[in-house]
Short mmCIF file of N, CA and C in Angstrom, two decimals:
data_model
loop_
_atom_site.label_atom_id
_atom_site.label_comp_id
_atom_site.label_asym_id
_atom_site.label_seq_id
_atom_site.Cartn_x
_atom_site.Cartn_y
_atom_site.Cartn_z
N MET G 30 -46.91 -2.50 6.30
CA MET G 30 -47.98 -2.24 5.44
C MET G 30 -47.39 -1.77 3.95
N GLU G 31 -46.89 -1.05 3.91
CA GLU G 31 -46.16 -0.80 2.79
C GLU G 31 -45.66 -2.10 1.98
N ALA G 32 -44.80 -2.64 2.71
CA ALA G 32 -44.00 -3.81 1.95
C ALA G 32 -45.31 -4.91 1.43
N ALA G 33 -46.50 -5.23 2.52
CA ALA G 33 -47.48 -6.04 1.78
C ALA G 33 -48.37 -5.48 0.86
N THR G 34 -48.24 -4.06 0.69
CA THR G 34 -49.00 -3.48 -0.74
C THR G 34 -48.21 -3.75 -2.15
N GLN G 35 -46.99 -3.45 -1.80
CA GLN G 35 -46.23 -3.61 -2.72
C GLN G 35 -46.04 -5.18 -3.30
N GLY G 36 -45.75 -6.00 -2.23
CA GLY G 36 -45.72 -7.23 -2.66
C GLY G 36 -47.06 -8.07 -3.39
N GLU G 37 -48.18 -7.35 -2.94
CA GLU G 37 -49.52 -7.73 -3.79
C GLU G 37 -49.66 -7.22 -5.00
N ALA G 38 -48.74 -6.02 -4.95
CA ALA G 38 -48.78 -5.79 -6.64
C ALA G 38 -48.10 -6.52 -7.75
N LEU G 39 -46.91 -6.85 -7.00
CA LEU G 39 -45.83 -7.41 -7.68
C LEU G 39 -46.66 -9.17 -7.87
N ARG G 40 -47.42 -9.40 -7.34
CA ARG G 40 -48.21 -10.97 -7.35
C ARG G 40 -49.22 -10.81 -8.32
N GLN G 41 -49.52 -9.85 -8.37
CA GLN G 41 -50.88 -9.61 -9.57
C GLN G 41 -50.34 -8.83 -10.77
N GLY G 42 -49.06 -9.04 -10.82
CA GLY G 42 -48.33 -8.24 -12.19
C GLY G 42 -48.39 -6.90 -12.18
N LYS G 43 -48.52 -6.02 -11.50
CA LYS G 43 -48.30 -4.80 -11.90
C LYS G 43 -47.02 -4.29 -11.68
N GLY G 44 -46.12 -5.21 -11.15
CA GLY G 44 -44.52 -4.22 -11.13
C GLY G 44 -44.22 -3.84 -9.77
N HIS G 45 -42.98 -3.31 -9.85
CA HIS G 45 -42.98 -2.28 -8.87
C HIS G 45 -43.21 -1.26 -8.90
N PRO G 46 -44.09 -0.58 -7.69
CA PRO G 46 -44.47 0.79 -7.90
C PRO G 46 -43.47 1.76 -8.43
N ALA G 47 -42.20 1.87 -8.26
CA ALA G 47 -41.13 2.74 -8.53
C ALA G 47 -40.35 2.53 -9.63
N ARG G 48 -40.68 1.25 -10.52
CA ARG G 48 -40.14 1.00 -12.02
C ARG G 48 -41.03 0.65 -12.80
N ASN G 49 -40.86 0.83 -13.77
CA ASN G 49 -41.72 0.72 -15.16
C ASN G 49 -41.13 -0.57 -15.92
N HIS G 50 -41.67 -1.69 -15.61
CA HIS G 50 -40.93 -2.86 -16.00
C HIS G 50 -41.77 -3.26 -17.67
N GLU G 51 -43.15 -2.27 -17.77
CA GLU G 51 -43.72 -2.78 -19.15
C GLU G 51 -42.69 -2.62 -20.00
N ASP G 52 -43.07 -3.77 -20.88
CA ASP G 52 -42.55 -4.02 -22.60
C ASP G 52 -40.61 -4.12 -22.02
N GLN G 53 -40.36 -4.87 -20.93
CA GLN G 53 -38.92 -5.05 -21.02
C GLN G 53 -38.39 -6.18 -20.83
N ARG G 54 -38.79 -6.93 -22.18
CA ARG G 54 -38.66 -8.26 -22.62
C ARG G 54 -37.17 -8.13 -22.92
N MET G 55 -36.63 -9.45 -23.11
CA MET G 55 -34.87 -9.57 -23.06
C MET G 55 -34.99 -9.31 -24.81
N LYS G 56 -34.15 -8.74 -25.19
CA LYS G 56 -33.74 -8.24 -26.75
C LYS G 56 -32.40 -9.54 -26.87
N SER G 57 -32.72 -9.80 -28.23
CA SER G 57 -31.27 -10.67 -28.70
C SER G 57 -29.94 -9.74 -28.71
N THR G 58 -28.75 -10.39 -28.21
CA THR G 58 -27.65 -9.47 -28.66
C THR G 58 -27.18 -9.47 -29.87
N ASP G 59 -26.47 -8.38 -30.37
CA ASP G 59 -26.10 -8.22 -31.53
C ASP G 59 -25.03 -9.16 -32.22
N VAL G 60 -25.08 -9.39 -33.41
CA VAL G 60 -23.41 -10.42 -33.53
C VAL G 60 -22.38 -9.16 -34.03
N LEU G 61 -21.42 -9.63 -33.54
CA LEU G 61 -20.04 -8.54 -34.00
C LEU G 61 -19.70 -9.13 -35.27
N PRO G 62 -19.55 -7.85 -36.10
CA PRO G 62 -19.22 -7.93 -37.56
C PRO G 62 -17.73 -8.64 -37.35
N PHE G 63 -17.57 -9.96 -38.67
CA PHE G 63 -16.24 -10.12 -39.09
C PHE G 63 -14.89 -9.32 -38.37
N ALA G 64 -14.01 -9.81 -38.22
CA ALA G 64 -12.96 -8.87 -37.75
C ALA G 64 -11.59 -9.74 -37.69
N GLN G 65 -10.43 -9.03 -38.16
CA GLN G 65 -9.08 -9.76 -37.98
C GLN G 65 -8.32 -8.90 -37.09
N TRP G 66 -7.70 -9.83 -36.44
CA TRP G 66 -6.64 -8.61 -35.44
C TRP G 66 -5.48 -9.42 -35.38
N ALA G 67 -4.47 -8.08 -34.90
CA ALA G 67 -3.15 -8.49 -34.34
C ALA G 67 -2.51 -7.78 -33.51
N GLU G 68 -1.55 -7.89 -32.79
CA GLU G 68 -0.78 -7.22 -31.79
C GLU G 68 0.23 -6.80 -32.22
N ILE G 69 0.92 -5.96 -31.70
CA ILE G 69 2.35 -5.20 -32.18
C ILE G 69 2.59 -4.72 -30.99
N SER G 70 4.21 -4.85 -30.97
CA SER G 70 4.93 -4.45 -29.43
C SER G 70 6.09 -3.87 -30.11
N ARG G 71 6.54 -2.93 -29.45
CA ARG G 71 7.97 -2.08 -30.32
C ARG G 71 8.90 -2.01 -28.82
N THR G 72 10.16 -1.98 -28.90
CA THR G 72 11.05 -1.16 -27.90
C THR G 72 12.16 -0.93 -28.89
N GLU G 73 13.17 -0.52 -28.31
CA GLU G 73 14.35 0.22 -28.92
C GLU G 73 14.86 -1.41 -29.64
N ARG G 74 14.82 -2.32 -29.38
CA ARG G 74 15.49 -3.29 -30.11
C ARG G 74 14.71 -4.22 -31.48
N PHE G 75 13.59 -4.02 -30.74
CA PHE G 75 12.37 -4.74 -32.18
C PHE G 75 11.26 -4.30 -32.30
N ILE G 76 10.41 -4.63 -33.44
CA ILE G 76 8.93 -4.53 -33.62
C ILE G 76 8.40 -6.03 -33.66
N SER G 77 7.37 -6.80 -32.98
CA SER G 77 6.87 -7.99 -32.99
C SER G 77 5.36 -7.66 -33.75
N ILE G 78 5.03 -8.21 -34.34
CA ILE G 78 3.59 -8.35 -35.08
C ILE G 78 3.36 -9.87 -34.91
N GLU G 79 2.04 -9.76 -34.25
CA GLU G 79 1.68 -11.10 -34.04
C GLU G 79 -0.05 -11.15 -34.30
N THR G 80 -0.16 -12.46 -34.75
CA THR G 80 -2.00 -12.62 -35.38
C THR G 80 -2.57 -13.07 -33.84
N LEU G 81 -3.64 -12.48 -33.84
CA LEU G 81 -4.48 -12.89 -32.90
C LEU G 81 -6.06 -13.41 -33.46
N SER G 82 -6.47 -14.41 -32.43
CA SER G 82 -7.70 -15.10 -33.07
C SER G 82 -8.68 -15.21 -32.07
N GLY G 83 -9.70 -15.20 -32.57
CA GLY G 83 -10.98 -15.44 -31.46
C GLY G 83 -12.56 -15.16 -32.01
N TYR G 84 -12.92 -14.59 -31.26
CA TYR G 84 -14.56 -14.04 -31.42
C TYR G 84 -14.56 -12.48 -31.03
N SER G 85 -15.38 -12.41 -29.79
CA SER G 85 -15.21 -11.24 -29.12
C SER G 85 -13.73 -10.73 -28.04
N MET G 86 -13.33 -11.99 -27.48
CA MET G 86 -11.95 -11.87 -27.17
C MET G 86 -10.99 -12.94 -27.99
N VAL G 87 -10.05 -11.95 -28.46
CA VAL G 87 -9.02 -12.48 -28.96
C VAL G 87 -7.95 -13.08 -28.31
N GLN G 88 -7.21 -13.92 -29.06
CA GLN G 88 -5.90 -14.12 -27.81
C GLN G 88 -4.89 -14.65 -29.34
N ARG G 89 -3.45 -14.91 -28.14
CA ARG G 89 -2.37 -15.53 -29.42
C ARG G 89 -2.99 -17.00 -29.80
N GLU G 90 -2.11 -17.36 -31.06
CA GLU G 90 -2.10 -18.81 -31.38
C GLU G 90 -1.15 -19.67 -30.50
N ASP G 91 -1.42 -20.90 -30.57
CA ASP G 91 -0.30 -22.06 -30.02
C ASP G 91 0.88 -21.63 -31.04
N ASP G 92 0.83 -21.60 -32.37
CA ASP G 92 1.87 -21.52 -33.15
C ASP G 92 1.49 -20.59 -34.19
N GLY G 93 0.92 -19.40 -33.58
CA GLY G 93 0.41 -18.39 -34.96
C GLY G 93 1.26 -17.49 -35.41
N TYR G 94 1.33 -17.05 -36.62
CA TYR G 94 1.89 -16.12 -37.09
C TYR G 94 2.42 -14.71 -36.38
N VAL G 95 3.95 -14.81 -36.48
CA VAL G 95 4.85 -13.96 -35.75
C VAL G 95 5.85 -13.23 -36.42
N VAL G 96 5.75 -12.22 -36.48
CA VAL G 96 7.15 -11.62 -37.16
C VAL G 96 7.91 -10.68 -36.52
N ASN G 97 9.52 -10.86 -36.66
CA ASN G 97 9.67 -9.74 -35.70
C ASN G 97 11.03 -8.62 -36.78
N LEU G 98 10.91 -7.57 -36.54
CA LEU G 98 11.45 -6.76 -37.62
C LEU G 98 12.26 -5.43 -36.57
N ALA G 99 13.27 -5.19 -37.19
CA ALA G 99 14.22 -4.11 -36.56
C ALA G 99 13.30 -2.77 -36.36
N PRO G 100 13.54 -2.11 -35.30
CA PRO G 100 12.72 -1.08 -34.94
C PRO G 100 12.92 -0.14 -36.03
N GLY G 101 14.10 0.25 -36.87
CA GLY G 101 13.75 0.96 -37.92
C GLY G 101 13.29 0.43 -39.33
N ALA G 102 12.47 -0.48 -39.36
CA ALA G 102 11.57 -1.06 -40.37
C ALA G 102 11.25 0.14 -41.18
N ALA G 103 11.17 0.03 -42.52
CA ALA G 103 10.45 0.84 -43.69
C ALA G 103 9.04 0.59 -43.38
N ASP G 104 8.15 1.62 -43.75
CA ASP G 104 6.90 1.59 -43.50
C ASP G 104 6.32 0.26 -44.40
N GLU G 105 6.53 0.48 -45.54
CA GLU G 105 6.21 -0.78 -46.46
C GLU G 105 6.60 -1.91 -45.87
N GLU G 106 7.59 -2.00 -45.08
CA GLU G 106 8.03 -3.58 -44.79
C GLU G 106 7.00 -3.93 -43.31
N LEU G 107 6.77 -2.78 -42.65
CA LEU G 107 5.88 -2.74 -41.49
C LEU G 107 4.47 -3.11 -41.72
N GLY G 108 4.12 -2.43 -42.99
CA GLY G 108 2.44 -2.63 -43.23
C GLY G 108 2.26 -4.32 -43.93
N ARG G 109 3.57 -4.62 -44.81
CA ARG G 109 3.44 -5.89 -45.25
C ARG G 109 3.20 -7.18 -43.75
N ALA G 110 3.95 -6.94 -42.88
CA ALA G 110 3.94 -7.49 -42.00
C ALA G 110 2.51 -7.67 -41.33
N LEU G 111 2.04 -6.26 -41.04
CA LEU G 111 0.70 -6.22 -40.40
C LEU G 111 -0.40 -6.94 -41.38
N LEU G 112 -0.32 -6.97 -42.19
CA LEU G 112 -1.43 -7.34 -43.37
C LEU G 112 -1.36 -8.79 -43.47
N GLU G 113 -0.06 -9.23 -43.50
CA GLU G 113 -0.05 -10.88 -43.07
C GLU G 113 -0.52 -11.23 -41.67
N ALA G 114 0.01 -10.91 -40.98
CA ALA G 114 -0.88 -10.99 -39.58
C ALA G 114 -2.11 -10.99 -39.50
N LEU G 115 -2.80 -9.97 -40.24
CA LEU G 115 -4.23 -9.96 -40.00
C LEU G 115 -4.85 -11.23 -40.96
N LYS G 116 -4.19 -10.93 -42.09
CA LYS G 116 -4.27 -12.23 -42.95
C LYS G 116 -4.76 -13.92 -42.22
N TRP G 117 -3.83 -13.85 -41.07
CA TRP G 117 -3.96 -15.25 -40.74
C TRP G 117 -4.88 -15.42 -39.37
N SER G 118 -5.39 -14.27 -39.09
CA SER G 118 -6.39 -13.97 -37.69
C SER G 118 -7.55 -15.10 -37.90
N ARG G 119 -7.80 -16.06 -37.41
CA ARG G 119 -8.71 -16.70 -37.35
C ARG G 119 -10.17 -16.57 -36.61
N PHE G 120 -11.40 -16.55 -37.02
CA PHE G 120 -12.29 -16.41 -36.45
C PHE G 120 -12.46 -17.77 -35.56
N ILE G 121 -12.76 -17.63 -34.26
CA ILE G 121 -12.81 -18.87 -33.57
C ILE G 121 -14.16 -18.83 -32.43
N TRP G 122 -15.21 -19.76 -32.73
CA TRP G 122 -16.38 -19.88 -31.98
C TRP G 122 -16.15 -20.84 -30.86
N PRO G 123 -16.43 -19.69 -29.53
CA PRO G 123 -16.09 -20.25 -28.42
C PRO G 123 -16.50 -21.58 -28.05
N PRO G 124 -18.07 -21.81 -28.27
CA PRO G 124 -18.89 -23.12 -28.14
C PRO G 124 -17.75 -24.60 -28.93
N ASP G 125 -17.02 -23.94 -30.31
CA ASP G 125 -16.51 -25.18 -30.67
C ASP G 125 -15.49 -25.41 -30.46
N GLU G 126 -14.35 -24.17 -30.03
CA GLU G 126 -12.91 -24.74 -29.47
C GLU G 126 -12.85 -23.85 -28.53
N TRP G 127 -13.56 -24.55 -27.05
CA TRP G 127 -13.55 -23.78 -25.65
C TRP G 127 -12.03 -23.80 -25.11
N GLY G 128 -11.38 -24.83 -25.64
CA GLY G 128 -9.97 -24.94 -25.11
C GLY G 128 -8.86 -23.88 -25.54
N PHE G 129 -9.41 -23.13 -26.69
CA PHE G 129 -8.40 -22.20 -27.24
C PHE G 129 -8.70 -21.02 -26.27
N PHE G 130 -9.79 -20.62 -25.67
CA PHE G 130 -10.13 -19.68 -24.48
C PHE G 130 -9.59 -19.86 -23.15
N GLU G 131 -9.16 -20.91 -22.57
CA GLU G 131 -8.73 -21.17 -21.67
C GLU G 131 -7.23 -20.23 -20.97
N ALA G 132 -7.52 -19.76 -19.94
CA ALA G 132 -6.28 -19.01 -19.27
C ALA G 132 -4.98 -19.53 -19.43
N GLU G 133 -4.96 -20.68 -19.21
CA GLU G 133 -3.65 -21.31 -18.91
C GLU G 133 -2.94 -21.63 -20.24
N ARG G 134 -3.63 -21.66 -21.51
CA ARG G 134 -3.17 -21.81 -22.84
C ARG G 134 -2.68 -20.23 -23.00
N TYR G 135 -3.47 -19.53 -22.94
CA TYR G 135 -3.11 -17.99 -23.10
C TYR G 135 -1.88 -17.65 -22.41
N GLU G 136 -1.88 -18.04 -20.94
CA GLU G 136 -0.63 -17.84 -20.23
C GLU G 136 0.86 -18.20 -20.76
N GLN G 137 0.36 -19.74 -21.48
CA GLN G 137 1.65 -20.61 -21.62
C GLN G 137 1.95 -19.71 -23.07
N CYS G 138 1.02 -19.44 -23.87
CA CYS G 138 1.65 -18.65 -25.35
C CYS G 138 2.25 -17.39 -24.89
N TYR G 139 1.91 -16.71 -23.95
CA TYR G 139 2.28 -15.53 -23.83
C TYR G 139 3.89 -15.67 -23.41
N GLN G 140 3.87 -16.73 -22.48
CA GLN G 140 5.30 -16.89 -21.74
C GLN G 140 6.36 -17.24 -22.91
N ASN G 141 5.77 -18.03 -23.83
CA ASN G 141 6.47 -18.54 -24.74
C ASN G 141 7.39 -17.32 -25.61
N TRP G 142 6.21 -16.62 -26.05
CA TRP G 142 6.69 -15.28 -26.63
C TRP G 142 7.76 -14.42 -25.92
N GLU G 143 7.70 -14.28 -24.57
CA GLU G 143 8.58 -13.47 -23.79
C GLU G 143 9.38 -14.07 -23.75
N LYS G 144 9.71 -15.11 -23.35
CA LYS G 144 10.93 -16.22 -23.45
C LYS G 144 11.79 -16.21 -24.95
N ASP G 145 10.94 -16.01 -25.92
CA ASP G 145 11.40 -16.20 -27.15
C ASP G 145 12.25 -14.93 -27.30
N ILE G 146 11.42 -13.82 -27.26
CA ILE G 146 11.80 -12.13 -27.58
C ILE G 146 13.30 -11.95 -26.56
N MET G 147 12.87 -12.43 -25.26
CA MET G 147 14.47 -12.29 -24.32
C MET G 147 15.35 -13.06 -25.02
N GLN G 148 15.19 -14.10 -25.18
CA GLN G 148 16.23 -14.76 -25.96
C GLN G 148 16.93 -14.20 -26.83
N ARG G 149 16.14 -13.94 -27.76
CA ARG G 149 16.64 -13.06 -29.22
C ARG G 149 16.82 -11.99 -29.27
N TYR G 150 16.77 -11.17 -28.37
CA TYR G 150 17.38 -9.76 -28.25
C TYR G 150 18.11 -9.80 -27.17
N GLY G 151 18.36 -10.55 -26.13
CA GLY G 151 19.36 -10.13 -25.15
C GLY G 151 18.66 -9.52 -23.87
N TYR G 152 17.40 -9.67 -23.63
CA TYR G 152 16.85 -9.12 -22.49
C TYR G 152 17.01 -10.02 -21.09
N LYS G 153 17.55 -9.31 -20.14
CA LYS G 153 17.87 -10.19 -18.75
C LYS G 153 16.61 -10.41 -17.93
N SER G 154 15.44 -9.67 -18.14
CA SER G 154 14.18 -10.11 -17.24
C SER G 154 13.20 -9.38 -18.15
N THR G 155 11.91 -9.85 -17.46
CA THR G 155 10.57 -9.73 -18.43
C THR G 155 10.66 -8.25 -18.17
N ARG G 156 10.99 -7.44 -16.66
CA ARG G 156 10.92 -6.22 -16.37
C ARG G 156 11.88 -5.37 -17.72
N ASP G 157 12.67 -5.51 -17.80
CA ASP G 157 13.77 -5.10 -18.61
C ASP G 157 12.99 -5.09 -20.21
N LEU G 158 12.52 -6.29 -20.51
CA LEU G 158 11.82 -6.51 -21.93
C LEU G 158 10.62 -5.17 -21.69
N HIS G 159 9.77 -5.41 -20.67
CA HIS G 159 8.54 -4.54 -20.92
C HIS G 159 8.91 -2.86 -20.41
N LYS G 160 10.01 -2.47 -19.85
CA LYS G 160 10.25 -1.31 -19.47
C LYS G 160 10.10 -0.26 -20.26
N ASN G 161 10.19 -0.18 -21.76
CA ASN G 161 10.08 1.11 -22.56
C ASN G 161 9.33 0.48 -24.06
N MET G 162 8.60 -0.41 -23.59
CA MET G 162 7.65 -1.17 -24.72
C MET G 162 6.47 -0.61 -25.02
N ASP G 163 6.20 -0.26 -26.25
CA ASP G 163 4.97 0.59 -27.09
C ASP G 163 4.24 -0.75 -27.43
N TRP G 164 2.90 -0.60 -27.05
CA TRP G 164 1.79 -1.80 -27.60
C TRP G 164 0.76 -1.06 -28.37
N CYS G 165 0.51 -1.83 -29.56
CA CYS G 165 -0.68 -1.32 -30.16
C CYS G 165 -1.57 -2.84 -30.42
N ARG G 166 -3.10 -2.81 -30.80
CA ARG G 166 -3.71 -3.44 -31.11
C ARG G 166 -4.30 -3.15 -32.38
N ALA G 167 -4.05 -3.88 -33.39
CA ALA G 167 -4.82 -3.56 -34.62
C ALA G 167 -6.01 -4.45 -35.45
N LYS G 168 -7.00 -3.92 -36.14
CA LYS G 168 -8.22 -4.63 -35.99
C LYS G 168 -8.52 -4.14 -37.29
N ARG G 169 -9.07 -4.96 -38.08
CA ARG G 169 -9.45 -4.72 -39.93
C ARG G 169 -11.06 -5.39 -39.78
N SER G 170 -11.94 -4.38 -39.82
CA SER G 170 -13.12 -4.96 -40.24
C SER G 170 -13.90 -3.87 -40.54
N GLU G 171 -15.27 -4.21 -41.39
CA GLU G 171 -16.08 -3.43 -41.80
C GLU G 171 -15.30 -2.06 -43.09
N GLY G 172 -14.27 -2.67 -43.65
CA GLY G 172 -13.71 -2.10 -44.33
C GLY G 172 -12.55 -0.59 -43.95
N LYS G 173 -12.40 -0.90 -42.82
CA LYS G 173 -11.30 -0.21 -41.93
C LYS G 173 -10.04 -0.83 -41.20
N ILE G 174 -9.23 -0.42 -41.28
CA ILE G 174 -8.25 -0.90 -40.28
C ILE G 174 -7.95 -0.32 -39.22
N LEU G 175 -8.36 -0.40 -37.79
CA LEU G 175 -7.97 0.56 -36.65
C LEU G 175 -7.12 0.05 -35.77
N ILE G 176 -5.91 1.06 -35.46
CA ILE G 176 -4.92 0.52 -34.86
C ILE G 176 -5.03 1.38 -33.59
N ARG G 177 -4.85 0.68 -32.45
CA ARG G 177 -5.40 1.59 -31.19
C ARG G 177 -4.04 1.12 -30.45
N PRO G 178 -3.58 2.58 -29.81
CA PRO G 178 -2.27 2.60 -29.45
C PRO G 178 -2.46 2.63 -27.57
N HIS G 179 -1.88 1.88 -26.80
CA HIS G 179 -2.00 1.94 -25.20
C HIS G 179 -0.91 2.73 -24.50
N LYS G 180 -1.32 2.72 -23.00
CA LYS G 180 -0.61 3.36 -22.31
C LYS G 180 0.03 2.52 -21.44
N ARG G 181 1.49 2.54 -21.35
CA ARG G 181 2.25 1.74 -20.19
C ARG G 181 2.13 1.97 -18.89
N ASP G 182 1.15 1.39 -18.18
CA ASP G 182 0.93 1.89 -16.52
C ASP G 182 2.19 1.34 -15.63
N LYS G 183 2.39 0.20 -15.88
CA LYS G 183 3.72 -0.30 -15.59
C LYS G 183 4.48 -1.82 -16.30
N PRO G 184 5.32 -1.64 -16.18
CA PRO G 184 6.22 -2.61 -16.98
C PRO G 184 5.20 -4.19 -17.29
N GLY G 185 4.59 -4.35 -18.44
CA GLY G 185 3.88 -5.42 -18.40
C GLY G 185 2.31 -5.26 -18.44
N TYR G 186 1.87 -4.05 -18.23
CA TYR G 186 0.40 -3.63 -17.80
C TYR G 186 0.22 -2.29 -18.54
N TRP G 187 -0.76 -2.66 -19.52
CA TRP G 187 -1.18 -1.20 -20.11
C TRP G 187 -2.86 -1.33 -19.86
N SER G 188 -3.07 0.02 -20.15
CA SER G 188 -4.66 0.79 -20.23
C SER G 188 -4.69 1.51 -21.49
N ASP G 189 -6.22 1.68 -21.85
CA ASP G 189 -6.54 2.09 -23.16
C ASP G 189 -6.27 3.54 -23.29
N LEU G 190 -5.87 4.11 -24.21
CA LEU G 190 -5.78 5.61 -24.48
C LEU G 190 -7.15 6.19 -25.13
N PRO G 191 -7.70 7.20 -24.98
CA PRO G 191 -8.66 7.70 -25.59
C PRO G 191 -8.81 7.60 -26.66
N ARG G 192 -9.94 7.44 -27.29
CA ARG G 192 -10.12 7.01 -28.80
C ARG G 192 -9.86 7.97 -29.71
N GLU G 193 -9.54 8.78 -29.44
CA GLU G 193 -9.10 10.35 -30.41
C GLU G 193 -7.85 10.05 -31.08
N ARG G 194 -6.89 8.93 -29.92
CA ARG G 194 -5.43 8.73 -30.27
C ARG G 194 -5.37 7.29 -31.18
N ASP G 195 -6.89 7.04 -31.59
CA ASP G 195 -6.70 6.04 -32.09
C ASP G 195 -6.20 6.38 -33.66
N VAL G 196 -5.94 5.16 -34.32
CA VAL G 196 -5.34 5.38 -36.17
C VAL G 196 -6.39 4.78 -37.04
N VAL G 197 -7.19 5.09 -37.62
CA VAL G 197 -8.07 4.55 -38.28
C VAL G 197 -7.78 4.77 -40.12
N ILE G 198 -7.59 4.10 -40.77
CA ILE G 198 -7.36 4.32 -42.32
C ILE G 198 -8.35 3.25 -42.95
N ALA G 199 -8.88 3.64 -44.00
CA ALA G 199 -9.50 2.78 -44.96
C ALA G 199 -8.71 1.60 -45.55
N GLU G 200 -9.52 0.29 -45.22
CA GLU G 200 -9.02 -1.15 -45.45
C GLU G 200 -8.09 -0.74 -47.15
N THR G 201 -7.09 -1.35 -46.86
CA THR G 201 -6.20 -1.20 -48.24
C THR G 201 -4.89 -2.47 -48.18
N ASN G 202 -4.42 -2.52 -49.37
CA ASN G 202 -3.52 -3.52 -49.43
C ASN G 202 -2.01 -2.98 -49.93
N ASN G 203 -2.45 -1.41 -49.56
CA ASN G 203 -1.02 -0.60 -49.85
C ASN G 203 -0.12 -0.81 -48.70
N ALA G 204 0.59 -1.67 -48.58
CA ALA G 204 1.78 -1.52 -47.61
C ALA G 204 2.24 -0.60 -46.94
N ALA G 205 2.83 0.50 -47.75
CA ALA G 205 3.47 1.53 -47.08
C ALA G 205 2.34 2.45 -46.51
N ALA G 206 1.12 2.76 -46.76
CA ALA G 206 0.03 3.07 -46.24
C ALA G 206 -0.41 2.50 -45.09
N VAL G 207 -0.29 1.23 -44.71
CA VAL G 207 -0.56 0.52 -43.53
C VAL G 207 0.77 0.73 -42.88
N GLY G 208 1.73 0.75 -42.95
CA GLY G 208 3.33 0.61 -42.32
C GLY G 208 3.14 2.36 -41.56
N ALA G 209 2.76 3.42 -42.37
CA ALA G 209 2.81 4.83 -41.59
C ALA G 209 1.90 4.69 -41.18
N ALA G 210 0.44 4.51 -41.04
CA ALA G 210 -0.33 4.18 -40.06
C ALA G 210 0.01 3.60 -38.77
N LEU G 211 0.67 2.52 -38.76
CA LEU G 211 1.10 1.54 -37.82
C LEU G 211 2.14 2.30 -37.02
N ARG G 212 3.07 2.87 -37.63
CA ARG G 212 4.30 3.82 -36.88
C ARG G 212 3.66 4.84 -36.08
N LEU G 213 2.46 5.61 -36.88
CA LEU G 213 1.77 6.56 -35.91
C LEU G 213 1.32 6.60 -34.69
N ALA G 214 0.62 5.17 -35.05
CA ALA G 214 -0.01 4.82 -33.72
C ALA G 214 0.80 4.19 -32.92
N LEU G 215 2.07 3.67 -33.15
CA LEU G 215 3.29 3.20 -31.92
C LEU G 215 4.04 4.59 -31.62
N ASP G 216 3.81 5.50 -32.11
CA ASP G 216 4.49 6.77 -31.85
C ASP G 216 3.41 7.29 -30.65
N ARG G 217 2.18 7.05 -30.99
CA ARG G 217 0.85 7.80 -29.99
C ARG G 217 0.94 6.87 -28.43
N CYS G 218 1.66 5.78 -28.55
CA CYS G 218 1.79 5.17 -27.49
C CYS G 218 2.51 6.00 -26.25
N GLU G 219 1.76 5.93 -25.41
CA GLU G 219 2.21 6.39 -24.16
C GLU G 219 3.17 5.74 -22.91
#
């Protein structure tokens, strides 16, 4: 009897008796602010800074900007490389370039990066490459540069650290300040 009563209420547009559906219209989604992205990897042998492009999901480019530095690079050199990588980051609207977001393309880019780094720095396996790697993602948007360190769960897999570990500075072209912020974020990786 209860089910028949609820069904009748729904047919009459009264909604479910236990829920209030009044004025629950679909709301438009917010447009994300323009952002530029880069990815930073560091081991005892190198620091690699690479441009990422996209919209809400960002990925490597097929022939994107990549710079490899010595692990002891000065803050100014680090900052210049990160600012250049952010400069080359592109906004890519998914409906216009759907192929850019295909998993196979991304996987191939990542494998090419791994192969190049392994050959360049003498790593014998991807496990060896990722074993002591620190990894950060940088984002320039809304007048700030945010650098987010990550925790290595196992070789090749990372998870987010709490937001208070992020390094955030005002947007600047001061390469030394950007490099110092990047070094701090890399040092916060686990």
